[in-house]
Coordinates of N, CA and C in Angstrom, one line a residue:
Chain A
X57 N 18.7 1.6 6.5 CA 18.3 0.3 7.0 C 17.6 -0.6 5.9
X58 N 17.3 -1.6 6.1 CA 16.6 -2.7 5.4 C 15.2 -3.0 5.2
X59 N 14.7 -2.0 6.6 CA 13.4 -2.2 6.1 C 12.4 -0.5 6.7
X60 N 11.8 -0.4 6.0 CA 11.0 0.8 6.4 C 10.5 1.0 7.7
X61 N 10.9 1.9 8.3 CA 11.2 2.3 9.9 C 10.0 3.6 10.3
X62 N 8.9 3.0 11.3 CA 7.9 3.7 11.5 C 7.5 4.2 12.7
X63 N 7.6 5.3 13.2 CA 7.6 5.7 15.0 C 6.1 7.0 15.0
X64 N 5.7 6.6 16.0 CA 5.4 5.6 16.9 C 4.7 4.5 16.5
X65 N 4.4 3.1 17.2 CA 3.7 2.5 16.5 C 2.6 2.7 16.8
X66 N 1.6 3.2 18.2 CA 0.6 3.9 18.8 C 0.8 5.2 19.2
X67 N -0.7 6.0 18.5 CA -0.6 7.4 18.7 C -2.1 7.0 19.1
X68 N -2.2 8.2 20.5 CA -3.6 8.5 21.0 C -3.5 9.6 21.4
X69 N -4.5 10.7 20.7 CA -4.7 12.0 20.7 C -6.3 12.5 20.8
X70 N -6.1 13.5 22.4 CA -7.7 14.0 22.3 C -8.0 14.6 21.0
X71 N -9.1 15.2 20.3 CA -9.8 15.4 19.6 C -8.6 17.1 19.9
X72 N -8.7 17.9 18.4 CA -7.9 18.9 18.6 C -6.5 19.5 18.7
X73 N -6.0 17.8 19.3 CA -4.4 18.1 19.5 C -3.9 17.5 18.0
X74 N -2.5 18.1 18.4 CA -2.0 17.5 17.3 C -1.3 16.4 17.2
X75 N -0.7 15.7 15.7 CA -0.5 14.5 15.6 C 0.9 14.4 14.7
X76 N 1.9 13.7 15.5 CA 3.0 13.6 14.2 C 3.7 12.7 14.1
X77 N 3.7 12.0 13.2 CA 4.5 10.4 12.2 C 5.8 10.4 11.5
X78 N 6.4 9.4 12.2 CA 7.4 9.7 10.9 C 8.0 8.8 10.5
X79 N 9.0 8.5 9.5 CA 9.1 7.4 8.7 C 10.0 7.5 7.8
X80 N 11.2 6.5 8.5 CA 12.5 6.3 8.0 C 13.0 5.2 6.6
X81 N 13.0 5.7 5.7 CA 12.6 5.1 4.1 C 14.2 3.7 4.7
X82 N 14.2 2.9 3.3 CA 15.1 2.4 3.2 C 16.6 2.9 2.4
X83 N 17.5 2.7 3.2 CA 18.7 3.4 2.8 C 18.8 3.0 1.4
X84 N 19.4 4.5 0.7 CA 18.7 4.3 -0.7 C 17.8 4.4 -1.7
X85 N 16.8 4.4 -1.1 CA 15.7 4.9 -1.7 C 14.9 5.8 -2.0
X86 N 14.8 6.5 -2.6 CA 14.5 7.9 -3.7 C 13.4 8.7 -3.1
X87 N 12.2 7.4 -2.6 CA 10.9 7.8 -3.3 C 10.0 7.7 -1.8
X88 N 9.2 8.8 -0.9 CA 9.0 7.9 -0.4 C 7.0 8.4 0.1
X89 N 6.3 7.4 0.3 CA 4.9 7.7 0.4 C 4.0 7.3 1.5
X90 N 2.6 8.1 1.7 CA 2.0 8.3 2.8 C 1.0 7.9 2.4
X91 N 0.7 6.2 2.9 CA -1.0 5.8 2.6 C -2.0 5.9 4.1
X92 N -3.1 6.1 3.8 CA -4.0 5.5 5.1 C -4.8 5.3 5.2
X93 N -5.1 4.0 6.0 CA -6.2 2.6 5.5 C -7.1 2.8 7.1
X94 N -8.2 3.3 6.1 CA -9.2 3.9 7.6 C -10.3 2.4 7.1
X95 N -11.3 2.4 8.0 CA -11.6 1.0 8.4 C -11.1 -0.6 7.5
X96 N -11.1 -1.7 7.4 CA -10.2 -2.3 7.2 C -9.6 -2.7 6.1
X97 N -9.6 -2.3 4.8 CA -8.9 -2.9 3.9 C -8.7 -1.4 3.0
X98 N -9.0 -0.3 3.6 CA -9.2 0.9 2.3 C -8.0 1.9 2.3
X99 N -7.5 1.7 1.4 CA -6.0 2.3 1.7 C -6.8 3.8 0.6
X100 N -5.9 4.7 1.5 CA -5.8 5.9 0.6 C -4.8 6.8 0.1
X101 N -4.2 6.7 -0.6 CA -2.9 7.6 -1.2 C -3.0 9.1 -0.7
X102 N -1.6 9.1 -0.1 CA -1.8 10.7 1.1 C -0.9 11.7 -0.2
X103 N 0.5 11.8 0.0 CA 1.3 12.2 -0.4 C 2.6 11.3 -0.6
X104 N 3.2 12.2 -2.0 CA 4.7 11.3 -2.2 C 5.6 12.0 -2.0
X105 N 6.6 11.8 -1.8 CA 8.2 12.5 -2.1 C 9.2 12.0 -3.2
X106 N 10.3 13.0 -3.8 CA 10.7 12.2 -4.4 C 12.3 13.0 -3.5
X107 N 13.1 12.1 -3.1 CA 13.7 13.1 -2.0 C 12.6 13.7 -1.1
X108 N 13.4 14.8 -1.2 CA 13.0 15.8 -0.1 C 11.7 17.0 -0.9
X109 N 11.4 16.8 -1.9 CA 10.4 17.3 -2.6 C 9.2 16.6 -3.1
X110 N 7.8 17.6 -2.9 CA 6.9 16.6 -3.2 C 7.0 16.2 -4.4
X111 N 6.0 15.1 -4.5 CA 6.5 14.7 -6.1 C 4.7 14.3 -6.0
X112 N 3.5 13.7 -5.8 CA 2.8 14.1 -5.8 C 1.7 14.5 -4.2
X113 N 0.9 15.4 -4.4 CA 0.2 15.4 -2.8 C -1.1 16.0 -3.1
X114 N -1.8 15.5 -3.8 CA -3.3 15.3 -4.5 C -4.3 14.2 -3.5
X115 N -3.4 13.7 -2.8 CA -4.3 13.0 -1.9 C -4.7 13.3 -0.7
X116 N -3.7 14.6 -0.5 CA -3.7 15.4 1.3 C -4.8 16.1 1.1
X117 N -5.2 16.1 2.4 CA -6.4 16.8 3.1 C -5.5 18.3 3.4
X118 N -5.2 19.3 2.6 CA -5.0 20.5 2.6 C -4.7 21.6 4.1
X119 N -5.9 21.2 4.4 CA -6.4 22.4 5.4 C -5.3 21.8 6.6
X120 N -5.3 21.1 7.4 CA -5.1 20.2 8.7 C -3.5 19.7 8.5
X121 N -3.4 18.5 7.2 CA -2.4 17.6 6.9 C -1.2 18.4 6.0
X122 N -0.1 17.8 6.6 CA 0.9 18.3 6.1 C 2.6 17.6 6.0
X123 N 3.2 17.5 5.8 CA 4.4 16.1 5.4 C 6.0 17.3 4.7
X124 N 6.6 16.5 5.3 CA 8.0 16.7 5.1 C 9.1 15.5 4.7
X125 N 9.8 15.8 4.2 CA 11.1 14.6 3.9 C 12.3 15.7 4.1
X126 N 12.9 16.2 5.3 CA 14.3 16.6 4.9 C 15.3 15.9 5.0
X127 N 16.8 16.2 4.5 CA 18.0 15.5 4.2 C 18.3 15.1 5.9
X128 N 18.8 14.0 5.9 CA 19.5 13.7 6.9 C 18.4 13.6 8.1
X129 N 17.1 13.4 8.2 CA 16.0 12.8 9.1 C 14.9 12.7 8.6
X130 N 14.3 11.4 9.5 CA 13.1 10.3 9.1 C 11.9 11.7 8.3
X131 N 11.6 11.2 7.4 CA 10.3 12.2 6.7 C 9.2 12.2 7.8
X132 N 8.2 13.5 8.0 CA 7.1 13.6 8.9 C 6.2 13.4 8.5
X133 N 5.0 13.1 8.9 CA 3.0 13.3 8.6 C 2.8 14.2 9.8
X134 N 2.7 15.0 9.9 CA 1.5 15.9 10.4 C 0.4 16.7 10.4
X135 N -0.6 15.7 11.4 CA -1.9 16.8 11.5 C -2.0 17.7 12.6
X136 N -2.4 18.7 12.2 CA -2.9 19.6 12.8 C -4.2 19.4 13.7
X137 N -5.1 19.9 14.4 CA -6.2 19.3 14.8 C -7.2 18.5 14.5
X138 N -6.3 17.5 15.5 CA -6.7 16.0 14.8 C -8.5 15.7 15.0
X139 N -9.1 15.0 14.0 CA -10.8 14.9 14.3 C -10.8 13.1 14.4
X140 N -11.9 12.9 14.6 CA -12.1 11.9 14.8 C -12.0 10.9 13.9
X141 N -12.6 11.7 12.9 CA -12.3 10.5 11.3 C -10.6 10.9 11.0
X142 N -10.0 11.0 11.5 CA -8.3 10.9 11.5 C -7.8 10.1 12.0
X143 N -8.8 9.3 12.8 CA -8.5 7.7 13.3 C -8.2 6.7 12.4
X144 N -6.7 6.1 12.2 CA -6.8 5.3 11.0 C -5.3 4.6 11.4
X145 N -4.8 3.9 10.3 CA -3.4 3.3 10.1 C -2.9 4.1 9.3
X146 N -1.7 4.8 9.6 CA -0.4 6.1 8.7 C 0.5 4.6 8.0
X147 N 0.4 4.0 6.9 CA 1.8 3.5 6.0 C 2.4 4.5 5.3
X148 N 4.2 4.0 6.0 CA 4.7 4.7 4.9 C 5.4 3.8 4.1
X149 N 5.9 4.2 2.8 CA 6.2 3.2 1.8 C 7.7 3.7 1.1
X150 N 8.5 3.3 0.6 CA 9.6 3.7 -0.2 C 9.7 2.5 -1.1
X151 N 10.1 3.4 -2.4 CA 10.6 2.7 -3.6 C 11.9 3.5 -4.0
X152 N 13.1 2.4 -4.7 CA 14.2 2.7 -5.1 C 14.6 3.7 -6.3
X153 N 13.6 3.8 -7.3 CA 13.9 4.7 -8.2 C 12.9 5.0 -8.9
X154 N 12.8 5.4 -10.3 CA 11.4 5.6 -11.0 C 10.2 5.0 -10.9
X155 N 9.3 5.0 -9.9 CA 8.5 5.0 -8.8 C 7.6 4.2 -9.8
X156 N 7.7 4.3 -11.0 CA 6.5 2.8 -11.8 C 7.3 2.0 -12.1
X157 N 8.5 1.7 -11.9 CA 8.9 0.6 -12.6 C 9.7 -0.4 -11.2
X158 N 9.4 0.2 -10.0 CA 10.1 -0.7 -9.2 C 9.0 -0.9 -7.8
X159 N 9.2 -1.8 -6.8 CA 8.2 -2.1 -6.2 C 7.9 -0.7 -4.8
X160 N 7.1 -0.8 -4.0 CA 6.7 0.0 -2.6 C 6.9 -0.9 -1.8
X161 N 8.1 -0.2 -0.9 CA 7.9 -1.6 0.5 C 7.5 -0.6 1.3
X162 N 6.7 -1.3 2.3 CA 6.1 -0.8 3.4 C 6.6 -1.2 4.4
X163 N 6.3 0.4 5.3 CA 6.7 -0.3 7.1 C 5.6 -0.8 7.8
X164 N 5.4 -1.0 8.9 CA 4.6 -1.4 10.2 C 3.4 -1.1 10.3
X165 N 3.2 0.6 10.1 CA 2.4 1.4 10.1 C 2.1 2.1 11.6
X166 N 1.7 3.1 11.7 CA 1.3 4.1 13.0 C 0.1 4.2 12.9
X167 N -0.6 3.0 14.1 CA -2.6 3.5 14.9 C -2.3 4.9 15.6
X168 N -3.3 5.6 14.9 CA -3.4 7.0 15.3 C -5.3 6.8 15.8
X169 N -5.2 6.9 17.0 CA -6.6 7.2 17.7 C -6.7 8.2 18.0
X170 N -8.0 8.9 17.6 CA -8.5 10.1 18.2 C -9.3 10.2 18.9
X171 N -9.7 10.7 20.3 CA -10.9 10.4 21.3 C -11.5 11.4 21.3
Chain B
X28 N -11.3 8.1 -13.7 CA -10.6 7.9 -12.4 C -10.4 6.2 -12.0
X29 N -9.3 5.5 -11.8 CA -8.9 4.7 -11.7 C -9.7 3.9 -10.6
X30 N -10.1 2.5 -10.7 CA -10.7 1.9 -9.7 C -10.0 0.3 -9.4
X31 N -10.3 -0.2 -8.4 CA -9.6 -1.3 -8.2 C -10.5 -2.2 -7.5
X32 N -11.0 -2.9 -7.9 CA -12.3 -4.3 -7.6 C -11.5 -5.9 -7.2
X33 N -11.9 -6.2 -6.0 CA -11.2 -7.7 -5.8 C -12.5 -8.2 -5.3
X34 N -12.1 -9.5 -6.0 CA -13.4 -10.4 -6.0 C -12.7 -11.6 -5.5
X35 N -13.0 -12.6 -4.8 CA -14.6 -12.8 -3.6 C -13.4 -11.6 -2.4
X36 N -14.0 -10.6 -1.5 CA -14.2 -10.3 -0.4 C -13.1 -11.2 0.6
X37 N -14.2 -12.2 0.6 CA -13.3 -13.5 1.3 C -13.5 -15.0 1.1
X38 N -12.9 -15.5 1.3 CA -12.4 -16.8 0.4 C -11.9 -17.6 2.1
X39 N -12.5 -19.1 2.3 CA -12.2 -20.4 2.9 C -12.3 -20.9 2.2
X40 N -11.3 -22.2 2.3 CA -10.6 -23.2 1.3 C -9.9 -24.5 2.8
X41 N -10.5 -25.6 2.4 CA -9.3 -26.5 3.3 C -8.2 -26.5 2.8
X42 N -6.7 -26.9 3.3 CA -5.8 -27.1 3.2 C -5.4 -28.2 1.7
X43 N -4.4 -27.0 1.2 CA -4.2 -27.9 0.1 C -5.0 -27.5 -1.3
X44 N -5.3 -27.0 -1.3 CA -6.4 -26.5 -2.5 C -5.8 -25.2 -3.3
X45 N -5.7 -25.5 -4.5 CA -5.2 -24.3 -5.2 C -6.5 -23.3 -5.5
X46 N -6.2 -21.7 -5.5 CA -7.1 -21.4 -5.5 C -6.7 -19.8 -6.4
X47 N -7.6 -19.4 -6.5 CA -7.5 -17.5 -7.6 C -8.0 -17.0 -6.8
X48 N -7.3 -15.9 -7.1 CA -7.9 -14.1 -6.3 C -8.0 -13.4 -8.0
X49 N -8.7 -12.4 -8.1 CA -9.3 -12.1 -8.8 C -9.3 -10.2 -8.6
X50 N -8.5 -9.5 -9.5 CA -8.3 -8.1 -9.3 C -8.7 -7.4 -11.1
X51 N -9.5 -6.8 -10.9 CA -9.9 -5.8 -11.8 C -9.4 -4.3 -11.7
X52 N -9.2 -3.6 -12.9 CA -9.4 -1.9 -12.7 C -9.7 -1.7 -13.9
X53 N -10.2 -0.3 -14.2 CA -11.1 0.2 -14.9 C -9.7 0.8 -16.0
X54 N -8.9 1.7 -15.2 CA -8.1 2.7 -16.7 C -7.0 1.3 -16.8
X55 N -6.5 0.8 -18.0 CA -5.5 0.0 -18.6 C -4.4 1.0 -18.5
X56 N -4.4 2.3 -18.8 CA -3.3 2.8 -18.3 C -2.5 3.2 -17.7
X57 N -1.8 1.6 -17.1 CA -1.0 1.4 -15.8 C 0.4 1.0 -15.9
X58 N 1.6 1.7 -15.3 CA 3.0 1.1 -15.5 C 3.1 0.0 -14.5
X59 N 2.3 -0.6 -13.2 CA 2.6 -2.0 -12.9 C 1.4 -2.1 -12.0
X60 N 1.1 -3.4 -11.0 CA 0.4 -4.2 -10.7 C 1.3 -5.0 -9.7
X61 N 0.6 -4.4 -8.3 CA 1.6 -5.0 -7.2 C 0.6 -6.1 -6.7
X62 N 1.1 -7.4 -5.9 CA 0.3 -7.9 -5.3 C 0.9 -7.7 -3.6
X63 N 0.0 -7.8 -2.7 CA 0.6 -7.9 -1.3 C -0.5 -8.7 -0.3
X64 N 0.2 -8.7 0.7 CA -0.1 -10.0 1.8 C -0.3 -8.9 2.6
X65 N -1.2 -8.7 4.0 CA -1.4 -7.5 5.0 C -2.2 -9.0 6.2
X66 N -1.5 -9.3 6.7 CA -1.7 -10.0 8.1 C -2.7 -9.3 9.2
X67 N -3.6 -9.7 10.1 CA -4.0 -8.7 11.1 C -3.3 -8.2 11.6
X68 N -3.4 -6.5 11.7 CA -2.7 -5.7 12.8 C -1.4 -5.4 12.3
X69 N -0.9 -5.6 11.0 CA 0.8 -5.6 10.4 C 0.4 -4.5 9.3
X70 N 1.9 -4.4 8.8 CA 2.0 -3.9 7.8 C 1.7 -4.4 6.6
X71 N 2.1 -4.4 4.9 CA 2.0 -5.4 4.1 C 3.4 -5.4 3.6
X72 N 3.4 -6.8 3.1 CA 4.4 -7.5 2.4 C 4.0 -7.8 0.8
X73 N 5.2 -7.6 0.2 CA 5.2 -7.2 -1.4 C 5.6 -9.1 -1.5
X74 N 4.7 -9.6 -2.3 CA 4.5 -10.6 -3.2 C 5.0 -10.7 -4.6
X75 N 4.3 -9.8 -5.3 CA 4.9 -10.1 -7.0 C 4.7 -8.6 -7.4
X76 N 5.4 -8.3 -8.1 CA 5.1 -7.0 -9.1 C 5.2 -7.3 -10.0
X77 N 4.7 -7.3 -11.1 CA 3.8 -7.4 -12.6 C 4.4 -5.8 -13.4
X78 N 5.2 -6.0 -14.1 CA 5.3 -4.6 -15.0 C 4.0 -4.6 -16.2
X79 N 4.1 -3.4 -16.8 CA 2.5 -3.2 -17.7 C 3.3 -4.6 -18.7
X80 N 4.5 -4.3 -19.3 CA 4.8 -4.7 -20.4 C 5.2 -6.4 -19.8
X81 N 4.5 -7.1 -18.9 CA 4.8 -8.3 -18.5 C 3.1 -8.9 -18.7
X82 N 3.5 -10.8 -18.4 CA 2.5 -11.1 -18.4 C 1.6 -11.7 -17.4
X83 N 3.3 -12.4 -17.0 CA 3.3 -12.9 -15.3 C 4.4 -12.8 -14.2
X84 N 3.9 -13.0 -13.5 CA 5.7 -13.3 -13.1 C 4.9 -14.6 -11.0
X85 N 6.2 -15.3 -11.1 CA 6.1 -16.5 -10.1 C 7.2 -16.4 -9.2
X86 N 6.3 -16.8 -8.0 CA 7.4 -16.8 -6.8 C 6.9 -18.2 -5.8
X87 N 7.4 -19.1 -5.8 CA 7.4 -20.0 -5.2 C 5.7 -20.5 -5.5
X88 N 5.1 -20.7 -4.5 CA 3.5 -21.4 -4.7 C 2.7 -20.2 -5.8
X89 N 3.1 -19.2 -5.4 CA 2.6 -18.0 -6.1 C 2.8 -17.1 -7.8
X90 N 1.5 -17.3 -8.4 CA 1.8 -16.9 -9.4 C 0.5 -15.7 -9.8
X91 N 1.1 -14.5 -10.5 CA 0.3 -13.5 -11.1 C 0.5 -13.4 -12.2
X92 N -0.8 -13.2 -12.5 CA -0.8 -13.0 -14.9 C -1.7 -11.7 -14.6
X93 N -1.3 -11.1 -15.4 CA -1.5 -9.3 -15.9 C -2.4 -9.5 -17.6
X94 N -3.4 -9.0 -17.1 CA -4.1 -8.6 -18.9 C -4.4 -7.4 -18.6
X95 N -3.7 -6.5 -19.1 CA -4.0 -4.7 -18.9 C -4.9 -4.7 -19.9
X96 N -5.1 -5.0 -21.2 CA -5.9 -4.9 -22.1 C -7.5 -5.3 -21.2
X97 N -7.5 -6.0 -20.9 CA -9.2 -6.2 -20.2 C -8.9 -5.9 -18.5
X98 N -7.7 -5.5 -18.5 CA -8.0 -4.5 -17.2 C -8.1 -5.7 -15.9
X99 N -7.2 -7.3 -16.1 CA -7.2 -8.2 -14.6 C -6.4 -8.7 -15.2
X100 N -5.8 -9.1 -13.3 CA -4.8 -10.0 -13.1 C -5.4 -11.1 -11.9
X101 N -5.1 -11.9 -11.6 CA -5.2 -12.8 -11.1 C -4.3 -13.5 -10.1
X102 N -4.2 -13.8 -9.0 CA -3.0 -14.4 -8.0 C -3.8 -16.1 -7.9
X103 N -2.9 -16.6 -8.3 CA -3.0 -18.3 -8.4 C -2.3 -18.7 -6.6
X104 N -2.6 -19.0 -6.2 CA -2.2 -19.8 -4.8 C -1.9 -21.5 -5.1
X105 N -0.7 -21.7 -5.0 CA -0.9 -23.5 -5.3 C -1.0 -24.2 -3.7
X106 N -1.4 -25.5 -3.8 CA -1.5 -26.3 -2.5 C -1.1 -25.0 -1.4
X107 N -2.9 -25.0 -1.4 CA -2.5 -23.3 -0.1 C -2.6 -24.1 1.4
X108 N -1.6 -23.0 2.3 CA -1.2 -23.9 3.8 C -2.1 -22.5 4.9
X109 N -2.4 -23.6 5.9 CA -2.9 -22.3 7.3 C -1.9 -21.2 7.1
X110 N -0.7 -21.3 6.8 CA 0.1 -20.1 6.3 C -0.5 -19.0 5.7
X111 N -1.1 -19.5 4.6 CA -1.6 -18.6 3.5 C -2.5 -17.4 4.1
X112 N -3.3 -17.9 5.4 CA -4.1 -16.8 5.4 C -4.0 -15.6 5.7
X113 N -4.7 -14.6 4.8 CA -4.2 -13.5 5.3 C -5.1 -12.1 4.1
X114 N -5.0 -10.9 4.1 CA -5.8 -10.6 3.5 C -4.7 -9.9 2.5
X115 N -4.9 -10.5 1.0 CA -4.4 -10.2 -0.5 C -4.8 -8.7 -1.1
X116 N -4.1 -7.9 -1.0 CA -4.4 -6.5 -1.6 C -3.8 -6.6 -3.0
X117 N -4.2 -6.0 -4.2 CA -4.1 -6.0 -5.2 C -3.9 -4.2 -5.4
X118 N -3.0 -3.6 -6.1 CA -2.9 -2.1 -6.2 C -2.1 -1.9 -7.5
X119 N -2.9 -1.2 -8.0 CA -1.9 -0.5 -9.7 C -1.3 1.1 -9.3
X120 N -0.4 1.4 -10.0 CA 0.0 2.8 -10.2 C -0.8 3.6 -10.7
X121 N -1.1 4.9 -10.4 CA -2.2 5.7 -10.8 C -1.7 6.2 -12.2
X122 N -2.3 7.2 -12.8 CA -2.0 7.5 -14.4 C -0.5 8.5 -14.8
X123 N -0.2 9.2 -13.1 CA 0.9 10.0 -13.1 C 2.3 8.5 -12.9
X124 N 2.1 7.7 -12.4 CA 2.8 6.6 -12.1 C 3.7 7.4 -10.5
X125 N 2.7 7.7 -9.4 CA 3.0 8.4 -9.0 C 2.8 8.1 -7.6
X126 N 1.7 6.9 -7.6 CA 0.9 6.3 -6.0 C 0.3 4.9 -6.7
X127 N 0.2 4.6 -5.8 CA -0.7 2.8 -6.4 C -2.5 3.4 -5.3
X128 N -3.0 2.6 -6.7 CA -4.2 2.5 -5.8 C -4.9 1.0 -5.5
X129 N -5.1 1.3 -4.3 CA -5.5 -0.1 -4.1 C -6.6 -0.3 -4.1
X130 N -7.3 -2.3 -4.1 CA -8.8 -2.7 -4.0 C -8.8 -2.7 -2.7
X131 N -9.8 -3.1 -2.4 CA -10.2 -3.7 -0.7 C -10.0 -4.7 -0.5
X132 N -9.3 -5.4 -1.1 CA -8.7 -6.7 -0.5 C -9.5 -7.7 -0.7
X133 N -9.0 -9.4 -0.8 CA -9.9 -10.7 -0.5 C -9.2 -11.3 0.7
X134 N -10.2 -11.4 1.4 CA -9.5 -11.9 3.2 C -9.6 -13.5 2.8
X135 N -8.3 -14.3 2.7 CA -8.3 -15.7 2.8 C -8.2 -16.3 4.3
X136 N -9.1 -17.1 4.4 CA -8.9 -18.5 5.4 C -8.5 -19.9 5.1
X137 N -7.2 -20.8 5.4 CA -6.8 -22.1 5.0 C -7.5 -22.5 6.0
X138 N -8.0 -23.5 6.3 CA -8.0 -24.4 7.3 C -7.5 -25.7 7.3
X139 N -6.9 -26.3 8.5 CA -6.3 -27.4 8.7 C -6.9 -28.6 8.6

């Protein structure tokens, strides 16, 4: 598609359960990444792909968080038992090739509430 | 470790008023310099990308200049409209060229 494709747009999850995102790059594009912007303007670099392999994931929370890109379906975010500070906006982003020399389009983003 | 500063926070302007946003970072060594638009409640929309080895680049009312050497770029807004508002993220590529990091944004207000 043409533009970065993001499901669900609202997630609400008791405290504990789990949580999962996913996010359909644009056709074509190589590259694709997991920011998220917890209260309003603070974006945080999650994980990248390049394909279906990480390419970097220095920003993931280890223990809980975890991400996939396989061939032929939308790449995942999944947390594991979700906490409260896991309340945030999930972007995901794709770029077309050598990931510094071309731009990040972004989708919609997924509200992930935790109660 | 790479940092990203946008100055003022937030910015009102009446209608019509050309005006600067203002983005700093600390490491110069960066392969580009995105600017973006992020609406309440939306996703964000890509504006200009700035490569290291550029100086500016323009898109309609919109113009960004890149000084990697002192580490700022700047977004020029010309005769800004109630359109304009919205909050301006500024983000470089990290040192792996591998993730952009972004500032906190400057939330603009036009008014009519």
């Amino acid at each position: 598609g043409e533009e970065v494709a993001q499901t669900p747009k609202h997630l609400v999850r008791g405290e504990g359960q789990k949580a999962k995102l996913y996010c359909a790059p644009i056709k074509g594009h190589s590259y694709v990444f997991w920011y998220q912007q917890v209260l309003k303007n603070e974006f945080k670099f999650l994980i990248s792909f390049q394909n279906e392999n990480v390419f970097d994931e220095t920003g993931m929370p280890k223990e809980r968080f975890s991400a996939k890109c396989l061939p032929n379906s939308p790449c995942s975010l999944e947390i594991q038992a979700t906490k409260l500070e896991d309340s945030a906006v999930y972007f995901c982003a794709s770029s077309q090739t050598q990931v510094f020399s071309y731009e990040q389009y972004f989708g919609p983003g997924t509200r992930l509430t935790v109660t | 470790k790479q940092e990203v500063t946008q100055i003022p926070a937030a910015l009102s302007v009446p209608e019509g008023e050309n005006l600067v946003l203002n983005c700093s970072f600390t490491d110069s060594a960066i392969y580009n310099l995105q600017w973006f638009r992020q609406d309440p409640g939306k996703g964000l929309t890509s504006l200009l990308l700035i490569q290291s080895s550029q100086r500016e680049q323009t898109s309609g009312r919109l113009n960004a200049s890149l000084d990697k050497s002192s580490g700022r770029s700047t977004l020029y807004i010309a005769a800004s409209q109630p359109g304009d508002s919205a909050t301006y993220l500024c983000a470089v590529t990290n040192q792996a060229g591998t993730a952009l990091i972004f500032g906190k944004g400057t939330t603009l207000s036009v008014s009519s």
